[in-house]
Coordinates of C-alpha atoms and ligand atoms in Angstrom, one line a residue:
X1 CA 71.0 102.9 98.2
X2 CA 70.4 101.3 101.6
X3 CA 73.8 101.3 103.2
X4 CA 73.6 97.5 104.1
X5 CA 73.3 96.9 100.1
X6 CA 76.7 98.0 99.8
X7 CA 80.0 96.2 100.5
X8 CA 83.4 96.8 102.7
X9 CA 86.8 97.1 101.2
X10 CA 89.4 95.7 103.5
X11 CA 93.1 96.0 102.6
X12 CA 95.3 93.5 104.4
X13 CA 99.0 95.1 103.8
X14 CA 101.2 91.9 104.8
X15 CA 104.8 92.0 105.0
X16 CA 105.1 89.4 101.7
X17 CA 101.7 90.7 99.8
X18 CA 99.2 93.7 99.6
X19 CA 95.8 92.2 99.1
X20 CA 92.2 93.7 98.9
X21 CA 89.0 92.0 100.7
X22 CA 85.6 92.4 99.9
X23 CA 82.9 91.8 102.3
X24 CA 78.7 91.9 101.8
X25 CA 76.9 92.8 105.2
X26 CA 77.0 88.7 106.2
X27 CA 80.7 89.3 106.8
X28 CA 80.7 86.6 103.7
X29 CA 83.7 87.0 100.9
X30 CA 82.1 88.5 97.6
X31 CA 85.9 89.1 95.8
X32 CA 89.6 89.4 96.4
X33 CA 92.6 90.4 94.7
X34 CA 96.2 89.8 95.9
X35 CA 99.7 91.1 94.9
X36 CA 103.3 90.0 96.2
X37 CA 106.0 92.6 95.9
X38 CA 109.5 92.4 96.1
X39 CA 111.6 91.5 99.5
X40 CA 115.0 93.7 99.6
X41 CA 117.9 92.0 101.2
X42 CA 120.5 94.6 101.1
X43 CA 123.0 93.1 103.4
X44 CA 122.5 90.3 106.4
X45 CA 120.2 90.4 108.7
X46 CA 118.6 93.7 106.5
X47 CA 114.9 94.0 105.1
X48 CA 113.3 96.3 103.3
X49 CA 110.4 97.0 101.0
X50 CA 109.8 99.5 98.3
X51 CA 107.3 101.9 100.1
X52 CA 105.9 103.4 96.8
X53 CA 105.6 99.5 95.5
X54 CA 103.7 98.7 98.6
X55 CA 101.2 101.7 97.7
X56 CA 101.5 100.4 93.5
X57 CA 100.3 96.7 94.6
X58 CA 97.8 97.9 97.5
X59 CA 95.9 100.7 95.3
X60 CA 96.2 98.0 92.4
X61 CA 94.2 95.2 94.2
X62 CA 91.8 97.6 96.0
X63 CA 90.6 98.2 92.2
X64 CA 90.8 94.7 91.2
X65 CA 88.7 93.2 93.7
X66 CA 86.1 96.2 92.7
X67 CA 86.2 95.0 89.6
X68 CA 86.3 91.3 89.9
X69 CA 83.0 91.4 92.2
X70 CA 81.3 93.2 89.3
X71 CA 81.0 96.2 91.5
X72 CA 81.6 100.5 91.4
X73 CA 83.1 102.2 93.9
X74 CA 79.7 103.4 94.9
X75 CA 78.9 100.4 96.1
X76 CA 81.5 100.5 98.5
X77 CA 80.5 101.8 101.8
X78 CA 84.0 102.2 103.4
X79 CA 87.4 101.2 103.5
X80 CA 89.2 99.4 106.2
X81 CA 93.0 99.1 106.9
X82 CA 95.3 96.2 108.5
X83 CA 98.8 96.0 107.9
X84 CA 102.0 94.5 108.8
X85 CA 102.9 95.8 112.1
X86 CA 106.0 98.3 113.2
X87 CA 107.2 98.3 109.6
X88 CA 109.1 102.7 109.3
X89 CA 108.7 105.0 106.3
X90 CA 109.5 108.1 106.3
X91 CA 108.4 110.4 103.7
X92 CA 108.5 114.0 102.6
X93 CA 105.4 116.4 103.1
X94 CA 105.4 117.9 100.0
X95 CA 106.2 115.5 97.6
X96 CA 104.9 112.3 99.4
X97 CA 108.6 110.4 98.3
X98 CA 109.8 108.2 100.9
X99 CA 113.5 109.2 101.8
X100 CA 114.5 105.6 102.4
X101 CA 113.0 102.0 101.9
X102 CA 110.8 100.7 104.2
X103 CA 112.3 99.6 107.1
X104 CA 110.5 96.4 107.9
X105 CA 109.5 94.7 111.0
X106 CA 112.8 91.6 110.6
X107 CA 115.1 93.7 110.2
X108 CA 117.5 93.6 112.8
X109 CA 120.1 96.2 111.8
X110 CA 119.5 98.1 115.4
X111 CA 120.3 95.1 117.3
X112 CA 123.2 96.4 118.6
X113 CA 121.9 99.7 119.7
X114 CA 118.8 97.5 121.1
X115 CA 121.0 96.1 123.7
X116 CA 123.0 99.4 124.0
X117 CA 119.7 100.7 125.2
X118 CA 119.5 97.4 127.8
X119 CA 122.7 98.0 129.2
X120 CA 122.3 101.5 129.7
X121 CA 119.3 100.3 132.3
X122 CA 116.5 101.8 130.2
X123 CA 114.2 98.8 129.7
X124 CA 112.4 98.9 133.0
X125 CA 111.0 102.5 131.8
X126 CA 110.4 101.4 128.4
X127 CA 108.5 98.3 129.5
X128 CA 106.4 100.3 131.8
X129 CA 105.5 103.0 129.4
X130 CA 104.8 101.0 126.3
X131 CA 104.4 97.2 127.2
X132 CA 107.2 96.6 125.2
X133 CA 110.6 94.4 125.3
X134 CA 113.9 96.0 123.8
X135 CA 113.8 94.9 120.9
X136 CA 114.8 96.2 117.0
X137 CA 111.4 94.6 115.6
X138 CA 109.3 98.0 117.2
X139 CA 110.2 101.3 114.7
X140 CA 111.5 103.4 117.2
X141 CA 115.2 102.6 116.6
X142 CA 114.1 102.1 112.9
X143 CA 113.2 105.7 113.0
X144 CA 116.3 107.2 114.8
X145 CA 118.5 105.0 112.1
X146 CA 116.5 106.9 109.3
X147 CA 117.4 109.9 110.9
X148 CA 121.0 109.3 111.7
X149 CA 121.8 107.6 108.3
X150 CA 120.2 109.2 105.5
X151 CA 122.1 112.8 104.8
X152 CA 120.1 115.8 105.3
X153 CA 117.1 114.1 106.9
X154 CA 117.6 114.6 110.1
X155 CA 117.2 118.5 109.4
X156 CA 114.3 118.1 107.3
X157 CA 112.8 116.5 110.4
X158 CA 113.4 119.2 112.7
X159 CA 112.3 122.0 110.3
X160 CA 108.6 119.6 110.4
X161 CA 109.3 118.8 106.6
X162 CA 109.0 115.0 106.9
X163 CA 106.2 112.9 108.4
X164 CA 107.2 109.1 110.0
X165 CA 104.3 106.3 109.9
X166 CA 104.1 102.2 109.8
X167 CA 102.0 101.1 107.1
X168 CA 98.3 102.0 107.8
X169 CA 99.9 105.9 108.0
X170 CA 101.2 105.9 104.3
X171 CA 98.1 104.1 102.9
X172 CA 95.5 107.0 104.4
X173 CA 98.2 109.3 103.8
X174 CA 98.4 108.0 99.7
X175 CA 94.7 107.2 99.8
X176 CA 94.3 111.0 100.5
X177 CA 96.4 112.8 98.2
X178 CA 98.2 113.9 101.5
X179 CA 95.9 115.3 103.2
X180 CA 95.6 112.9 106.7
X181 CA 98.7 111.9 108.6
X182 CA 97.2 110.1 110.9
X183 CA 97.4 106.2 112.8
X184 CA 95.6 104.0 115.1
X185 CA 96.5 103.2 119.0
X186 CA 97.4 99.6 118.0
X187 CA 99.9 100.5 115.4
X188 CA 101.3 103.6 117.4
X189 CA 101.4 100.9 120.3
X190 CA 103.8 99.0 118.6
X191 CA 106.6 101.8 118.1
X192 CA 107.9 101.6 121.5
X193 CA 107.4 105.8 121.5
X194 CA 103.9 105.8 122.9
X195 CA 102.7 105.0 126.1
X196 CA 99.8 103.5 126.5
X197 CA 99.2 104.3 130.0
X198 CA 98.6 108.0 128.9
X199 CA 97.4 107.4 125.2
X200 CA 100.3 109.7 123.7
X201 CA 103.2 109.9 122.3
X202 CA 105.7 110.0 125.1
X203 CA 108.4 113.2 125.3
X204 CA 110.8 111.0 127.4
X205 CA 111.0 108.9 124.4
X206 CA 111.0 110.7 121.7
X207 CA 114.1 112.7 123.8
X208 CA 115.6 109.4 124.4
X209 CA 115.4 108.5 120.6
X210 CA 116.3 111.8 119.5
X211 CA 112.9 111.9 117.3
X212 CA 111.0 114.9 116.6
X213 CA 107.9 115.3 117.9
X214 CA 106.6 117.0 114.2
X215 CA 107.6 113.4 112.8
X216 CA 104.7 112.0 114.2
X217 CA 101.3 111.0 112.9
X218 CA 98.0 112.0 115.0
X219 CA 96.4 108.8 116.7
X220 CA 93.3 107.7 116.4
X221 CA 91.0 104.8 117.2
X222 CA 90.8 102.0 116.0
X223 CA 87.4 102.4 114.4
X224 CA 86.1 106.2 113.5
X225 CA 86.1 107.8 110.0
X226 CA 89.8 109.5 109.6
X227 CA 89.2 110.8 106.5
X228 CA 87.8 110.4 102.7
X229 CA 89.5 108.6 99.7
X230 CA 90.6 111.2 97.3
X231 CA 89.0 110.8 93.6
X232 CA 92.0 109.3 92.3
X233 CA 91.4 106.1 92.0
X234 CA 87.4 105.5 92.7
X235 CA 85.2 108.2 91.1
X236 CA 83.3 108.7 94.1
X237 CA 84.9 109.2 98.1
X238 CA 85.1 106.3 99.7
X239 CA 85.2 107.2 104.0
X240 CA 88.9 105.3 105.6
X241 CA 87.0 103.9 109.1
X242 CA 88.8 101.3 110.7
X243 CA 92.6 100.6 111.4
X244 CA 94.3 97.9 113.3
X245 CA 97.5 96.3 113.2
X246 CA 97.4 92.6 111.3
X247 CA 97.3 90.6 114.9
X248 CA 94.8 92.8 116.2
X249 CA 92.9 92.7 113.8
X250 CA 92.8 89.1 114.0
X251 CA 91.4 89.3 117.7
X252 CA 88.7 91.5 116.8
X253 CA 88.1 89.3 113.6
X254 CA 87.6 86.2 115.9
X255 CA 85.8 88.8 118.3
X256 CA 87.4 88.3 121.2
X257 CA 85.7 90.9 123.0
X258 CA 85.5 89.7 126.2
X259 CA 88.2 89.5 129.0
X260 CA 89.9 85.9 128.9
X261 CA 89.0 85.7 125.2
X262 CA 92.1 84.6 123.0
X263 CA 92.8 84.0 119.4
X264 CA 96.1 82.1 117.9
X265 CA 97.3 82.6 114.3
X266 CA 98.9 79.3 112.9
X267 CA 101.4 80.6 110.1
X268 CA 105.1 80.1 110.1
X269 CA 105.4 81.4 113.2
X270 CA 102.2 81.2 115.8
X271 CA 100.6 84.4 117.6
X272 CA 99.2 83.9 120.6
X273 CA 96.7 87.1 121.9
X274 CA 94.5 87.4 124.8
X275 CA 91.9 90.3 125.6
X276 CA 92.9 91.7 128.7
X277 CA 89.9 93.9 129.2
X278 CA 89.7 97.7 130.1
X279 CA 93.4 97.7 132.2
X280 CA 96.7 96.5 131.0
X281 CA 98.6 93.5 132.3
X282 CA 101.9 93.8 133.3
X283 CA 103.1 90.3 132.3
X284 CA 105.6 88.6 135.2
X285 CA 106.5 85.5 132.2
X286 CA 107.8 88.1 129.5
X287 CA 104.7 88.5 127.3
X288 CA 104.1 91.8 125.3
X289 CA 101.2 94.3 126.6
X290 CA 99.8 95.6 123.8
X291 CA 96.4 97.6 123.0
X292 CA 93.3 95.7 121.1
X293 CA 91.7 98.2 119.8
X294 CA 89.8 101.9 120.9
X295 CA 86.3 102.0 120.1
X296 CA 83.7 104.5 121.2
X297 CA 86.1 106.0 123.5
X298 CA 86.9 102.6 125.6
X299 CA 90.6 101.1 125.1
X300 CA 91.1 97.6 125.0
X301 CA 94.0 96.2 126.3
X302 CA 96.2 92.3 125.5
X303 CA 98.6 90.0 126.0
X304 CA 100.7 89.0 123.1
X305 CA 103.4 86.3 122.7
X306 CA 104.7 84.6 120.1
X307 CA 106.4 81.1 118.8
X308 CA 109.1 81.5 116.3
X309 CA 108.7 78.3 114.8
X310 CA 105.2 77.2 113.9
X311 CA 104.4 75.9 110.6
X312 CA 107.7 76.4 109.4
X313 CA 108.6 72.9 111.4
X314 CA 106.3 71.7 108.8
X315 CA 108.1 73.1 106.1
X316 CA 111.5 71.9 106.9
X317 CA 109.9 68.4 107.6
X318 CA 108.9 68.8 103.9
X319 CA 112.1 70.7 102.8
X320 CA 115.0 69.9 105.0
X321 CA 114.5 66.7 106.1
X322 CA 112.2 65.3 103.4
X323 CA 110.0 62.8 105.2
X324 CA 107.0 64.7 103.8
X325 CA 105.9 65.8 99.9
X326 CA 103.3 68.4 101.4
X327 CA 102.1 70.0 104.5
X328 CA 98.4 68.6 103.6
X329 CA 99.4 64.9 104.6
X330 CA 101.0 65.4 107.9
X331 CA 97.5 65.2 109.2
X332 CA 96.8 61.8 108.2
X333 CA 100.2 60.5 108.2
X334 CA 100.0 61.8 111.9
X335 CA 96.6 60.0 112.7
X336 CA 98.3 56.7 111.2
X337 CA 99.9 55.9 114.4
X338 CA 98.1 56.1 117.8
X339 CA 101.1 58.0 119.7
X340 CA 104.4 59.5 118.9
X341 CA 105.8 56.3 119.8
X342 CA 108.0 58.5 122.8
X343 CA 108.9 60.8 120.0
X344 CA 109.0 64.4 121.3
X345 CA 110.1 67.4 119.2
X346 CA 110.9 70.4 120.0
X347 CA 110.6 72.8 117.0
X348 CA 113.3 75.7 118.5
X349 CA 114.7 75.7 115.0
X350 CA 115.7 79.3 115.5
X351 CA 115.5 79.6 119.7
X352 CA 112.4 79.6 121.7
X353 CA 110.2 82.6 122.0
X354 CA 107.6 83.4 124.7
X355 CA 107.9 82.6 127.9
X356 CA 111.4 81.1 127.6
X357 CA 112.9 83.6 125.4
X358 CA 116.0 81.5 124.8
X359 CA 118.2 82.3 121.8
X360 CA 120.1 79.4 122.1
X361 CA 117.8 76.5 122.3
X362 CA 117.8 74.9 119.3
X363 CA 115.4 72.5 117.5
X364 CA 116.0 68.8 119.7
X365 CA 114.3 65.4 118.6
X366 CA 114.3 63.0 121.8
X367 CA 113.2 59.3 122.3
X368 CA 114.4 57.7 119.1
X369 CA 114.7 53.7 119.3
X370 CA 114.6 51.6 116.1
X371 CA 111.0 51.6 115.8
X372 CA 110.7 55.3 115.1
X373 CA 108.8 56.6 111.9
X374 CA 108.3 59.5 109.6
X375 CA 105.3 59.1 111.3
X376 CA 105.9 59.6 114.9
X377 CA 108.6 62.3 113.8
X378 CA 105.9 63.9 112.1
X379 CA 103.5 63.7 115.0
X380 CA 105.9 64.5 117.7
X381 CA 105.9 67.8 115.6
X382 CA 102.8 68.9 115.2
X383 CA 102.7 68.0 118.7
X384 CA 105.4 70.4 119.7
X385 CA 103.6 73.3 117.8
X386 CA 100.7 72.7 120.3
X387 CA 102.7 72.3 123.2
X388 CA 104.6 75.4 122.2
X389 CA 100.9 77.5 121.9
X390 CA 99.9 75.8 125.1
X391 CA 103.1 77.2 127.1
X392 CA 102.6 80.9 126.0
X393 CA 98.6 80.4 126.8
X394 CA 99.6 78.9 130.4
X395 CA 101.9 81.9 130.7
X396 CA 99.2 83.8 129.8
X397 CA 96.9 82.7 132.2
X398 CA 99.7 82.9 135.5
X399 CA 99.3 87.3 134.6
X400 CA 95.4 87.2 134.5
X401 CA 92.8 86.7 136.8
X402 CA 90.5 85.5 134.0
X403 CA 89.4 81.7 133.6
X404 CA 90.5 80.1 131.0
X405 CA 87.8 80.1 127.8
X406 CA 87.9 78.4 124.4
X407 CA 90.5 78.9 122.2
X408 CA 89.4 80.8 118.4
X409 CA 92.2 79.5 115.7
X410 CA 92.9 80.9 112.4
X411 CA 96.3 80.6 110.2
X412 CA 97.2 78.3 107.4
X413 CA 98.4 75.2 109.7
X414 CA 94.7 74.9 111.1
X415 CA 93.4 73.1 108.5
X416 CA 95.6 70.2 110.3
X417 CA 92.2 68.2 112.1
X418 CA 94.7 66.4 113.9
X419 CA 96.7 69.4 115.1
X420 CA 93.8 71.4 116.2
X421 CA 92.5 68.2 118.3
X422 CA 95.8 67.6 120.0
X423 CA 95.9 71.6 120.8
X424 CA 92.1 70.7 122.7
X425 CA 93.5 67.7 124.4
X426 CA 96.6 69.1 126.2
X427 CA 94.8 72.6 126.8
X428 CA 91.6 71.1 128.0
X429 CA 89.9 73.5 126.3
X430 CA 87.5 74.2 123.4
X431 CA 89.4 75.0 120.2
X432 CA 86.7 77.1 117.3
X433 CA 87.8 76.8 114.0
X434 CA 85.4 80.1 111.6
X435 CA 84.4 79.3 108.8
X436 CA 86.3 82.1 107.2
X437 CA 89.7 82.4 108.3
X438 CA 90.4 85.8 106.8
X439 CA 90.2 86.7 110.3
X440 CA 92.6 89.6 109.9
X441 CA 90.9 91.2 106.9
X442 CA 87.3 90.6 108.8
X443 CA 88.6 92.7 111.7
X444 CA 89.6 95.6 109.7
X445 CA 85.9 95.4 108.1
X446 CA 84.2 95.0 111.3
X447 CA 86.0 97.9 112.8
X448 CA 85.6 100.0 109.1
X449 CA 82.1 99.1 109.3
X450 CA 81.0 99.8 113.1
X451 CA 81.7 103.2 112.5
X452 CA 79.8 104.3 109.5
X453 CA 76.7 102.3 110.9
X454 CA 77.2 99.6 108.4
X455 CA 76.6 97.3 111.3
X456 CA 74.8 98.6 114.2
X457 CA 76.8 96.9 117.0
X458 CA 79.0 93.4 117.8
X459 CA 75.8 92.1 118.5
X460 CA 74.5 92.6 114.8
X461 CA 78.4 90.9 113.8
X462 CA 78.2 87.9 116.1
X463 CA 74.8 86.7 114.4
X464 CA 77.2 86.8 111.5
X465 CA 79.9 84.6 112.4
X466 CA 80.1 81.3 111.6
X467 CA 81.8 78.1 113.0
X468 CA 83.4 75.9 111.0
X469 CA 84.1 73.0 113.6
X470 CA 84.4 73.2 117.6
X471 CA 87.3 70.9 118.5
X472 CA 86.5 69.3 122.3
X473 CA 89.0 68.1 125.0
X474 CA 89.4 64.2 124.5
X475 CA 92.1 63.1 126.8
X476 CA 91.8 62.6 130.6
X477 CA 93.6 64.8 133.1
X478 CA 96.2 62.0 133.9
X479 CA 97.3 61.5 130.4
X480 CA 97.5 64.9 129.5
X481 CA 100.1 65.4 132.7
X482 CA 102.3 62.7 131.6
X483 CA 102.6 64.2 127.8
X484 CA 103.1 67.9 129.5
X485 CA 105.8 66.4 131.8
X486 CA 107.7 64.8 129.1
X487 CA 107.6 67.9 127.0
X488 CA 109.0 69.8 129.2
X489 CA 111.5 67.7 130.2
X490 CA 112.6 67.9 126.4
X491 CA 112.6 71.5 126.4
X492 CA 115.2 72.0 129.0
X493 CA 117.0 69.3 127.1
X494 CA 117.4 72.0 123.6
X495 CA 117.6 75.2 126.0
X496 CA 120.8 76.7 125.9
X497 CA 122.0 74.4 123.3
X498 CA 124.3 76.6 121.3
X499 CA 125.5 78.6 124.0
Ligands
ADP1 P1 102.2 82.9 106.9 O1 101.0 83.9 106.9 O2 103.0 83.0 108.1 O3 103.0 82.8 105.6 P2 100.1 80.8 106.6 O4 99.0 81.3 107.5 O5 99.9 80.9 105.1 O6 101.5 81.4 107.0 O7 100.4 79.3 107.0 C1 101.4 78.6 106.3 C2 102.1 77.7 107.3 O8 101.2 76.6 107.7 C3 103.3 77.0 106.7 O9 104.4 77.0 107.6 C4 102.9 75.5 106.5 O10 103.9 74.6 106.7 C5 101.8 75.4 107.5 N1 100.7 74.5 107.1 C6 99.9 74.6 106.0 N2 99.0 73.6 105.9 C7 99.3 72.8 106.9 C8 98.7 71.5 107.4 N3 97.7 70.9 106.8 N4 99.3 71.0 108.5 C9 100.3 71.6 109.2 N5 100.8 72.8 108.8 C10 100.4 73.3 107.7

């Protein structure tokens, strides 16, 4: 069989649902399969997830989605990973058994050692060596509270019994029967132990964590063949060919390979990430450096910064405050009124992420008189989810020498016309909606399929990709200053709010 007859499998681990992609040579959706699996709370400010029911649901769905698109695993031509990012397990050699839950990305049980770390003065070096902030999101400290925690496993380490990996790791590792331990420079990128300067793991870390170095998976790039699917649960091997982590994967799904390029995922929360190019950017405005992706040798390098509160403004519109029955009509209900009426609404619901990084803003809803609406309200916060993207993209901007291109959107909150137009309007930039907006699961294929020759090159991908609608800057320059100015102005009103 020709190999561009045949199909790719991307699995998209996510932290609330393992779900299986598959895609025909036109990058087009032939079938998918998703699962949701269970969210462990065991105390406050704890989460977990079963590692062995994350492998249950992702094996599960791989399978279905074979079988729902009527197809073998012959006809699948390789297999590509994307996964929720920095998420620990820990598991034995031998036996493949996890010795604790996954640790997973929220969990903020190492805050407290996290700024432990800051006061002892080591965040200048761990900013310089991995891009990253302090923080108990990365699985460094996840790692060290594994070790410290779970009786006897600390030993186990040291005697090279136990191998450490975030969620692409396990997968190849239970995908092979154990014979690959191995992850990609995005996902090692985000577990504050390697430095992406060098491209290793870094020794003054791992002393500094107290992790052993026989812990640690091998890195790879992005997009090579790591190793074979065992015969377990396809009759035939299947090669494991591209890795990313989930935003990553999103960039290179939008294919933003050039310098300047940026994507932003609209979910709950919003995910702003630029291609730096070839060198990385140390950010002066508190945004993450981060690796895109290695391919063919060449590292790719990005910004990353994220809003908290995205979508979910929506939600508690619709939940909290009740002025709403579903996220589908604030568009409309939005476009029933020609301006916010002075309404503006700053969605810090939980703080405000990049660049103010303020943990005590809170949510603030300026400029009532008695002729506001669940209208404006609801405009004034769609508004502030733009205006929120637009800050981190400025930000963005100030650390790169780059002009400023068109923005590529995907997320579930982009369906809002309305939203994405605004976004144009006070970035005075493009905004491209793709037709498909599985862009995370379409990165993992494009890198999967790059390196078996499924696709000869981006090239061959970009006469793939399609665009839904192009979103064009409709406000003059004068208007747009007078909405910025007023939104910030309401920003420093909810900074520092529950101090
Ligand atoms: P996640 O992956 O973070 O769960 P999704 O990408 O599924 O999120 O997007 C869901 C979010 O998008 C929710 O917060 C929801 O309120 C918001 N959303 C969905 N549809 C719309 C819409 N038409 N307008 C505005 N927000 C929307």
């Amino acid at each position: 069989m020709d190999i561009k007859d045949k199909y790719i499998m991307a699995l998209d681990q996510g932290t609330t649902s393992s779900r299986a992609i598959i895609f025909n040579h036109n990058a087009e959706i032939v079938a998918s399969a998703q699962k949701p699996f269970e969210q462990i709370f065991p105390r406050p400010g704890w989460v977990e997830h079963d590692a062995s029911e994350i492998w249950y649901t992702q094996s599960s769905v791989a399978a279905e989605a074979v079988a729902r698109a009527n197809l073998t695993g012959l006809d699948i031509a390789c297999i590509g990973i994307t996964n929720q990012r920095e998420t620990t397990i820990v598991w034995d050699r031998e036996t493949s058994l996890p010795v604790y839950n996954a640790i997973v990305w929220q969990d903020r049980r190492t805050a407290d050692y996290c700024e432990e770390l800051k006061a002892a003065g080591h965040a200048e070096m761990i900013r310089e060596k991995t891009g990253l902030i302090i923080d108990a999101y990365f699985s460094a400290t996840k790692i060290k509270w594994i070790l410290d925690h779970i009786e006897g496993v600390r030993e186990r380490a040291e005697k090279g019994k136990l191998c450490f990996g975030t969620v692409d790791s396990w997968l190849v590792w239970k995908f092979t029967r154990g014979r690959t331990h191995v992850t990609d420079v995005t996902n090692a990128a985000r577990t504050m132990l390697f430095n992406i300067h060098t491209m290793e793991w870094d020794e003054e870390l791992l002393r500094l964590f107290d992790i052993p170095r026989a812990l640690l998976p091998e890195v790879k790039q992005s997009s090579e063949v790591y190793s074979e699917t065992a015969t377990t649960l396809f009759s035939t091997k299947i090669p494991i060919s591209g890795m990313a982590g989930d935003q990553q994967a999103a960039l290179f799904g939008q294919l933003c390979v050039e310098p300047g390029m940026t994507k932003t995922t609209y979910g709950t929360g919003c995910f702003v990430m630029m291609n730096t190019g070839g060198e990385p950017v140390t950010s002066r405005n508190n945004m993450l450096t981060t690796i895109g992706w290695k391919i063919g040798g060449q590292v790719t390098y990005a910004l990353e910064g994220s809003v908290f509160v995205g979508g979910a403004v929506i939600q508690w519109l619709r939940d909290g405050l009740k002025v709403i029955a579903s996220a589908q009509e604030t568009g409309e209900l939005a476009a029933s009124v020609d301006d916010s009426g002075g309404v503006v609404f700053v969605p810090a619901l939980t703080g405000l992420g990049a660049p103010y990084w303020d943990q005590y803003a809170r949510g603030a809803i300026l400029g009532l008189t008695r002729g506001t609406t669940a209208a404006h309200i609801t405009r004034a916060a769609l508004e502030g989810i733009a205006f929120e993207v637009h800050d981190v993209i400025e930000a963005m901007l100030q650390d790169v020498k780059y002009p400023a291109t068109e923005m590529r959107v995907d997320g579930g909150a982009v369906a809002n016309d309305f939203l994405m137009q605004f976004q144009a309007d006070i970035d005075r930039r493009g905004v491209v909606r793709p037709k498909i907006l599985e862009t995370t699961a379409l990165g993992a294929a494009y890198l999967a399929g790059l390196a078996v020759g499924y696709w000869r090159d981006i090239d061959e991908i970009r006469g793939h990709a399609q665009t839904d609608r192009r979103f064009e800057p409709q406000l003059d320059a004068g208007q747009v200053r007078k909405l910025l100015d007023r939104w910030h102005k309401a920003v420093d009103r909810a900074r520092g709010w529950a101090e």
